[in-house]
Coordinates of C-alpha atoms in Angstrom, one line a residue:
M206 CA 26.4 -5.3 6.9
S207 CA 25.8 -6.3 3.2
S208 CA 26.0 -3.7 0.5
S209 CA 23.2 -2.2 -1.6
A210 CA 22.3 -4.0 -4.8
F211 CA 22.4 -0.6 -6.6
P212 CA 25.1 1.9 -7.4
P213 CA 25.9 4.3 -4.6
G214 CA 23.4 7.2 -4.5
R215 CA 21.1 5.6 -7.0
G216 CA 18.9 2.9 -5.3
P217 CA 16.1 3.5 -2.8
N218 CA 16.8 4.2 0.8
L219 CA 13.2 5.0 1.9
F220 CA 10.2 2.8 1.4
I221 CA 6.5 3.4 2.1
L222 CA 6.2 -0.3 2.5
G223 CA 2.4 -0.5 3.0
A224 CA -0.4 -1.0 3.6
P225 CA -2.7 -0.3 0.6
K226 CA -5.7 2.0 1.3
C227 CA -4.0 3.4 4.4
G228 CA -3.0 6.9 3.2
T229 CA 0.2 5.9 1.3
T230 CA -0.7 8.0 -1.7
S231 CA -1.2 11.1 0.5
M232 CA 2.1 10.3 2.4
A233 CA 4.0 10.0 -0.9
A234 CA 2.5 13.3 -2.1
Y235 CA 3.6 15.1 1.1
L236 CA 7.1 13.7 1.0
Q237 CA 7.5 14.6 -2.7
Q238 CA 7.2 18.2 -1.7
H239 CA 10.3 18.0 0.6
P240 CA 13.5 18.9 -1.2
E241 CA 15.4 16.1 0.6
V242 CA 13.0 13.4 -0.7
A243 CA 12.7 12.1 -4.3
V244 CA 9.6 9.9 -4.5
S245 CA 9.7 7.5 -7.5
Q246 CA 7.7 8.4 -10.6
P247 CA 5.5 6.5 -10.7
K248 CA 4.8 6.2 -7.0
E249 CA 4.2 2.4 -7.2
T250 CA 7.0 1.0 -9.3
N251 CA 6.2 -2.6 -8.5
Y252 CA 9.9 -3.3 -9.0
Y253 CA 9.9 -6.0 -6.3
G254 CA 6.5 -7.4 -7.4
P255 CA 5.0 -8.8 -5.4
Y256 CA 2.1 -10.1 -7.3
A257 CA 2.1 -12.1 -10.6
G258 CA 1.3 -9.8 -13.5
S259 CA 2.9 -6.7 -11.9
P260 CA 4.5 -4.5 -14.6
G261 CA 8.2 -5.2 -15.0
M262 CA 11.0 -2.6 -14.6
S263 CA 14.7 -2.9 -15.1
A264 CA 17.1 -1.9 -12.3
E265 CA 18.3 1.1 -14.4
A266 CA 14.7 2.3 -15.0
Y267 CA 14.0 1.8 -11.3
C268 CA 16.9 4.0 -10.3
E269 CA 16.0 6.6 -12.9
S270 CA 12.5 6.8 -11.4
M271 CA 14.0 8.4 -8.3
A272 CA 16.7 10.5 -10.0
H273 CA 14.7 13.7 -10.5
K274 CA 16.1 15.4 -7.4
P275 CA 19.9 15.1 -7.6
G276 CA 21.5 15.3 -4.2
A277 CA 18.3 14.5 -2.3
R278 CA 19.0 12.6 0.9
Y279 CA 16.2 10.1 0.3
R280 CA 15.2 8.2 -2.8
C281 CA 11.8 6.8 -1.9
E282 CA 9.4 4.4 -3.5
A283 CA 5.9 3.5 -2.4
T284 CA 4.5 0.2 -3.6
P285 CA 2.2 -0.6 -0.6
N286 CA 1.6 -4.2 -1.7
Y287 CA 5.2 -5.2 -0.6
L288 CA 4.3 -5.4 3.1
A289 CA 1.9 -8.3 2.7
V290 CA 4.5 -10.7 1.2
P291 CA 7.4 -11.6 3.7
E292 CA 9.6 -12.9 0.9
T293 CA 9.4 -9.5 -0.8
V294 CA 10.2 -7.6 2.4
A295 CA 13.2 -9.9 3.0
R296 CA 14.5 -9.2 -0.5
I297 CA 14.1 -5.4 -0.1
A298 CA 15.9 -5.5 3.3
A299 CA 18.7 -7.5 1.9
E300 CA 19.2 -5.4 -1.2
N301 CA 18.8 -2.0 0.6
P302 CA 20.4 -2.5 4.0
D303 CA 20.5 1.2 5.0
A304 CA 16.9 1.9 4.1
R305 CA 14.3 3.4 6.4
Y306 CA 10.6 2.4 6.2
I307 CA 7.2 4.0 6.7
V308 CA 4.3 1.7 7.3
M309 CA 0.7 3.1 7.2
V310 CA -2.0 1.2 9.0
R311 CA -5.7 1.4 9.9
D312 CA -8.5 -0.6 11.5
Q313 CA -8.3 -4.0 9.9
A314 CA -12.0 -4.4 9.3
D315 CA -12.1 -1.1 7.4
L316 CA -9.0 -2.0 5.5
A317 CA -10.3 -5.4 4.3
F318 CA -13.5 -3.6 3.1
S319 CA -11.6 -0.9 1.3
M320 CA -9.2 -3.4 -0.3
H321 CA -12.2 -5.2 -1.8
Q322 CA -13.4 -1.9 -3.3
Q323 CA -10.0 -1.2 -4.7
V324 CA -9.6 -4.5 -6.5
R325 CA -13.1 -4.1 -7.8
L326 CA -12.0 -0.8 -9.3
M327 CA -8.9 -2.5 -10.8
G328 CA -11.1 -5.1 -12.5
F329 CA -9.6 -8.0 -10.5
E330 CA -12.6 -8.8 -8.4
N331 CA -15.9 -10.2 -9.8
I332 CA -17.8 -10.5 -6.5
A333 CA -19.6 -7.2 -5.9
S334 CA -20.6 -7.9 -2.4
F335 CA -17.8 -7.6 0.2
E336 CA -19.6 -10.0 2.5
E337 CA -19.7 -12.7 -0.2
A338 CA -16.1 -12.0 -1.1
W339 CA -15.0 -12.2 2.5
Q340 CA -16.7 -15.6 2.8
A341 CA -14.9 -16.8 -0.3
R342 CA -11.5 -16.1 1.1
D343 CA -10.6 -19.8 1.7
D344 CA -11.7 -20.7 -1.8
R345 CA -9.5 -17.9 -3.2
R346 CA -6.6 -19.1 -1.0
A347 CA -6.9 -22.5 -2.7
G348 CA -7.0 -20.9 -6.1
K349 CA -10.7 -21.3 -6.6
R350 CA -13.3 -18.8 -7.7
V351 CA -10.6 -16.5 -9.1
P352 CA -11.7 -14.4 -12.1
V353 CA -9.7 -14.6 -15.3
T354 CA -9.0 -10.9 -14.9
C355 CA -6.9 -11.5 -11.7
S356 CA -3.4 -12.9 -12.3
D357 CA -2.7 -13.5 -8.6
A358 CA -5.3 -14.9 -6.2
R359 CA -3.4 -13.4 -3.2
R360 CA -5.0 -10.0 -4.2
L361 CA -8.4 -11.5 -3.2
V362 CA -7.5 -13.0 0.2
Y363 CA -8.6 -10.1 2.3
D364 CA -8.0 -11.6 5.7
Q365 CA -4.4 -12.1 4.9
R366 CA -3.9 -8.8 3.1
A367 CA -5.5 -6.8 6.0
S368 CA -3.6 -8.5 8.8
V369 CA -1.1 -5.6 9.2
G370 CA -0.1 -6.6 12.7
R371 CA 1.2 -10.0 11.5
Q372 CA 2.8 -8.3 8.4
V373 CA 4.8 -5.7 10.5
T374 CA 5.8 -8.4 13.0
D375 CA 7.1 -10.5 10.1
A376 CA 9.0 -7.5 8.7
L377 CA 10.8 -7.2 12.0
D378 CA 12.5 -10.5 11.3
V379 CA 14.6 -8.7 8.7
I380 CA 14.4 -5.0 9.5
P381 CA 15.6 -3.4 12.8
R382 CA 12.6 -1.9 14.6
E383 CA 14.2 1.6 14.8
R384 CA 14.2 1.8 11.0
I385 CA 10.4 1.5 10.8
I386 CA 7.9 4.1 11.8
V387 CA 4.3 2.9 11.9
I388 CA 1.6 5.5 11.4
E389 CA -2.2 5.1 11.8
M390 CA -4.0 6.7 8.9
A391 CA -6.4 8.5 11.2
T392 CA -3.5 10.7 12.5
L393 CA -3.2 12.3 9.1
R394 CA -6.7 13.8 9.5
A395 CA -6.5 14.5 13.3
D396 CA -3.2 16.4 13.4
I397 CA -1.1 16.4 10.3
D398 CA 1.3 19.0 11.6
T399 CA 2.4 16.7 14.5
V400 CA 2.6 13.8 12.0
W401 CA 4.8 15.8 9.7
E402 CA 7.1 17.0 12.4
T403 CA 7.5 13.5 13.9
L404 CA 8.1 12.0 10.4
C405 CA 10.8 14.6 9.6
A406 CA 12.5 13.9 12.9
F407 CA 12.4 10.2 12.2
L408 CA 14.1 10.8 8.8
G409 CA 16.5 13.3 10.3
I410 CA 15.5 16.1 7.9
E411 CA 14.3 19.7 8.5
V412 CA 10.6 20.3 8.7
Q413 CA 9.5 21.6 5.3
E414 CA 7.1 24.5 5.6
G415 CA 4.2 25.2 3.1
V416 CA 3.4 21.6 2.3
D417 CA 0.0 21.0 0.7
F418 CA -1.6 18.4 2.9
T419 CA -4.6 17.8 0.8
A420 CA -5.7 14.1 1.0
Q421 CA -5.0 12.0 -2.1
N422 CA -6.7 9.0 -3.7
L423 CA -10.2 9.4 -2.3
R424 CA -12.6 6.5 -2.6
K425 CA -14.2 6.0 -5.9
T426 CA -16.9 3.8 -7.5
I427 CA -17.2 2.1 -10.9
R428 CA -19.7 3.2 -13.5
F429 CA -19.6 0.0 -15.6
P430 CA -17.8 -2.9 -13.8
I431 CA -18.1 -5.3 -16.7
V432 CA -16.4 -2.8 -19.0
L433 CA -13.6 -2.3 -16.6
Q434 CA -13.1 -6.1 -16.3
A435 CA -12.9 -6.3 -20.1
S436 CA -10.0 -3.8 -19.9
A437 CA -8.2 -6.0 -17.4
V438 CA -8.6 -9.0 -19.7
L439 CA -7.2 -7.1 -22.6
F440 CA -4.2 -6.0 -20.6
R441 CA -3.4 -9.6 -19.6
L442 CA -3.8 -10.8 -23.2
K443 CA -1.4 -8.1 -24.4
R444 CA 1.3 -9.2 -21.9
R445 CA 0.9 -12.8 -22.9
L446 CA 1.4 -11.9 -26.5
G447 CA 4.4 -9.7 -25.7
I448 CA 2.7 -6.5 -26.8
R449 CA 4.1 -3.6 -24.9
G450 CA 2.9 -0.6 -26.9
G451 CA -0.6 0.8 -26.6
L452 CA -3.3 0.0 -29.2
G453 CA -5.7 2.6 -28.0
V454 CA -8.5 0.1 -27.3
G455 CA -7.8 -0.3 -23.6
R456 CA -7.6 3.5 -23.1
A457 CA -11.0 3.9 -24.8
I458 CA -12.6 1.1 -22.6
K459 CA -11.2 2.7 -19.4
S460 CA -12.5 6.1 -20.4
V461 CA -16.0 4.6 -20.5
A462 CA -15.7 2.9 -17.2
A463 CA -13.7 5.6 -15.4
P464 CA -14.1 5.6 -11.7
V465 CA -15.9 8.6 -10.2
A466 CA -15.6 9.9 -6.6
T467 CA -18.4 8.8 -4.3
D468 CA -19.4 9.2 -0.6
R469 CA -17.9 6.6 1.6
D470 CA -19.7 3.4 2.0
S471 CA -19.6 1.6 5.3
L472 CA -19.7 -1.9 6.7
A473 CA -22.9 -3.2 8.1
P474 CA -22.7 -3.3 12.0
E475 CA -23.0 -7.1 12.1
L476 CA -20.3 -7.7 9.6
R477 CA -18.1 -5.1 11.2
A478 CA -18.4 -6.9 14.6
E479 CA -17.6 -10.2 12.9
L480 CA -14.4 -8.8 11.3
Q481 CA -13.3 -7.0 14.5
A482 CA -13.6 -10.3 16.3
F483 CA -11.7 -12.1 13.6
F484 CA -8.9 -9.5 13.6
A485 CA -8.7 -9.1 17.4
E486 CA -5.4 -11.0 17.8
D487 CA -3.9 -9.1 14.9
S488 CA -4.9 -5.8 16.5
R489 CA -3.1 -6.8 19.7
L490 CA 0.0 -7.7 17.6
L491 CA -0.1 -4.3 15.9
E492 CA -0.4 -2.5 19.2
T493 CA 2.6 -4.4 20.6
V494 CA 4.7 -3.6 17.5
M495 CA 3.7 0.1 17.5
L496 CA 4.6 0.6 21.1
S497 CA 8.0 -1.1 20.6
G498 CA 9.4 1.7 18.5
P499 CA 8.7 4.8 16.3
H500 CA 5.0 5.2 15.8
L501 CA 2.0 7.6 15.6
R502 CA -1.4 6.5 16.7
M503 CA -4.7 7.9 18.1
V504 CA -5.2 7.7 21.9
D505 CA -8.4 9.3 23.3
G506 CA -8.8 11.5 20.2
T507 CA -5.2 12.8 20.3
V508 CA -2.1 11.9 18.2
S509 CA 0.4 10.0 20.4
G510 CA 3.8 8.6 19.7
H511 CA 7.4 9.5 18.7
G512 CA 9.8 9.3 15.8

């Protein structure tokens, strides 16, 4: 087996590999409360990318982001965009051969819808209607209709980004199945105690009591989309000019357009049916992968699986 790319006891050996909008922020918050797990600060280091325009970080800074719990068994990072890019997963597996992985998943139709909302909040998406953005996926894949605020069109290709069955299947080309636990997001709400006990068993650590299982990163909406897009343009311009320090302007813009919590929107029934038909094969792939190793999923309203 190849050796780690990092000094012993410094690099990551646990990844929350994906997927975005599937409860990864909550999972990272729960794990951070365990004395044997040091979750990177920030949670999403983007050390391995995967998208153009991701903030850069040196190897030393990357290791330091997980050094706040000396002696902890696991050093964890949780950039959920990694899972969608096979080349990124392959690099992670090669550089961290002893790592374990947590993959959070959910219904692909809901995931695609939620991803659209997320990139809207980030200022990368200029099509407000999810249905229209979904129909534009082939154009985006070809590099067309990509707003200037988005440095990587792959962020906007929602069919590919939400195909978690294919993504996990591809990951198994470079990661042994027994090193990955796949967890449906719905299990966090249904029976968090069972999820926690199973996850701790998968990691080989004692079940930590008294963990605050409050959900994190609830859905938000934008007060002023155009203002937020202006902030994204300013950020890209600063990077091109090599400006790393803050000028205060972007912070002021973001404060005006700050996202606020909102009730959950939902897909129209007709569009949901279209997406579920589109993702049917990916759903079958995901089920096959889940049943082949450590997993937690909902079966008849009950959490089922093993670590």
